[in-house]
């Protein structure tokens, strides 16, 4: 079985939903189809919750009415029979009366927030299922709330998901297409919860891992993961193949196409993940699997909004336990560290969440000297297959960076990542310079020499 996930823009227009049906029924083989909410809906639902919390009754009602109008016209184009339209209208009426009942709750807590934001996926999947039925397709909708589970830390419980999902699927072996919601789940209290923004990719990977699918396909409106950020760099191309490790690095470092946690369950169970483009379904896309055969340097990605903290300790020179004390502080404030570099007497770290910066630096000052921290930094991450005996990778990277001030360098922790911290104002120049040097220079040189 395969798992195919379609994001918000892929379901966001009636004709896009029609295209999904064409795609999932084009070849035989059972599929689980995971859908996001229609684009814009999740944001609208969050806005409705915020307005409800602010007790802005008129604005809340206006926002709900606007969203409902969108759905009223959406279903008119989605369906072609009066029976389906009527079913669609019933779904929309039910959902919106539920949304209205939620905002009336006096003490609006995170429980209502989560129920509210879940309605986007609940709507999109029901509407799609009715469309599949209208077209006579062999399709069934299974509620994600019946099998997606997270623990008290918000982490998915893969074994429970596997058991519940296997049982649910066993009841529908006669159906070719099994539709379900991305993003939403239940927590240990049995309440509606979610896998955080953009979590539908994660759902697909969890399902794929749980049922040991043949393949997980993430369908978006771009042709796979690119070797660099196309908004900043002129010449980019889709990467054909990536290892799980490389994809995880890229997802984390800002390649927006994938939710960073997505890879984990697929990788754990060795299920390949393919990124596909709904606009160009025949294009190869990007295949993420255990092994890759592609080039040594695969991609460049960047992450903005970093703060660097510089920690010195002359007293602690050569002392063991210093790093532990440093990291205990970050743990205390639940602040992840992105990048670390050390010298004999100093440690520099970067964080992207500076909510607790003041408290963190105050705690660090109890046992170390701190230099003034820096804001507005970006990590640039070169991702690839850097075998331990590689030669010349660092040379190529730094050759490209020769005119750009560098704040930190990190290499060697994994065979897949070389990270450089730069001022955000220099990021675009750095990405372009690296792109030319790492992906085009060698070929250009080869053609010059072969022409002679
Ligand atoms: N609808 C959710 C969001 O917008 C989940 C997703 O689309 O992946 O974050
Ligand atoms: Mg997404």
Short mmCIF file of N, CA and C in Angstrom, two decimals, residues 7 15 17-18 30 44 63 69 86 107 120 134 181 216 244 260 283 320 332 347 391 411 446:
data_model
loop_
_atom_site.label_atom_id
_atom_site.label_comp_id
_atom_site.label_asym_id
_atom_site.label_seq_id
_atom_site.Cartn_x
_atom_site.Cartn_y
_atom_site.Cartn_z
N UNK A 7 -1.24 18.62 0.18
CA UNK A 7 -1.25 19.78 1.06
C UNK A 7 -2.36 20.78 0.72
N UNK A 15 -11.04 22.52 -8.67
CA UNK A 15 -10.38 21.80 -9.77
C UNK A 15 -9.13 21.05 -9.30
N UNK A 17 -8.97 19.59 -6.37
CA UNK A 17 -9.52 18.37 -5.77
C UNK A 17 -9.89 17.37 -6.85
N UNK A 18 -10.43 17.87 -7.97
CA UNK A 18 -10.72 16.97 -9.09
C UNK A 18 -9.43 16.30 -9.55
N UNK A 30 -3.82 -0.11 -3.76
CA UNK A 30 -4.53 0.60 -2.70
C UNK A 30 -3.68 1.74 -2.17
N UNK A 44 -7.42 30.80 9.11
CA UNK A 44 -8.71 31.43 9.41
C UNK A 44 -9.28 30.89 10.72
N UNK A 63 -15.92 36.68 10.67
CA UNK A 63 -14.84 35.81 10.18
C UNK A 63 -15.40 34.41 9.86
N UNK A 69 -18.82 31.28 3.57
CA UNK A 69 -19.10 31.68 2.18
C UNK A 69 -18.12 31.00 1.22
N UNK A 86 -26.04 18.50 -2.16
CA UNK A 86 -26.83 18.50 -0.92
C UNK A 86 -26.03 17.89 0.24
N UNK A 107 -15.27 29.75 28.79
CA UNK A 107 -13.82 29.69 29.07
C UNK A 107 -13.15 28.99 27.89
N UNK A 120 -10.56 22.16 9.90
CA UNK A 120 -10.12 22.33 8.51
C UNK A 120 -9.94 21.00 7.81
N UNK A 134 -19.43 10.48 -5.54
CA UNK A 134 -20.16 10.98 -6.70
C UNK A 134 -19.61 10.35 -7.99
N UNK A 181 -7.52 12.35 7.52
CA UNK A 181 -7.05 13.72 7.78
C UNK A 181 -5.58 13.74 8.17
N UNK A 216 5.85 6.50 0.53
CA UNK A 216 5.04 7.64 0.96
C UNK A 216 5.27 8.73 -0.08
N UNK A 244 17.87 9.83 3.88
CA UNK A 244 17.03 10.32 4.97
C UNK A 244 17.77 11.39 5.77
N UNK A 260 10.00 19.26 9.37
CA UNK A 260 11.25 18.64 9.81
C UNK A 260 11.11 17.25 10.45
N UNK A 283 6.78 14.37 -13.59
CA UNK A 283 8.16 14.72 -13.24
C UNK A 283 8.64 13.80 -12.12
N UNK A 320 36.56 19.41 33.18
CA UNK A 320 35.45 18.63 32.66
C UNK A 320 34.17 19.13 33.34
N UNK A 332 17.21 23.83 31.08
CA UNK A 332 16.30 24.42 32.06
C UNK A 332 15.26 25.31 31.37
N UNK A 347 33.05 28.62 24.48
CA UNK A 347 32.03 27.89 23.74
C UNK A 347 31.11 28.93 23.12
N UNK A 391 38.01 14.69 0.13
CA UNK A 391 39.04 15.71 -0.03
C UNK A 391 38.43 16.92 -0.72
N UNK A 411 31.62 21.45 11.38
CA UNK A 411 31.79 20.38 10.40
C UNK A 411 32.27 19.14 11.14
N UNK A 446 35.35 21.98 -16.67
CA UNK A 446 35.48 20.81 -17.53
C UNK A 446 35.26 21.20 -18.99
#
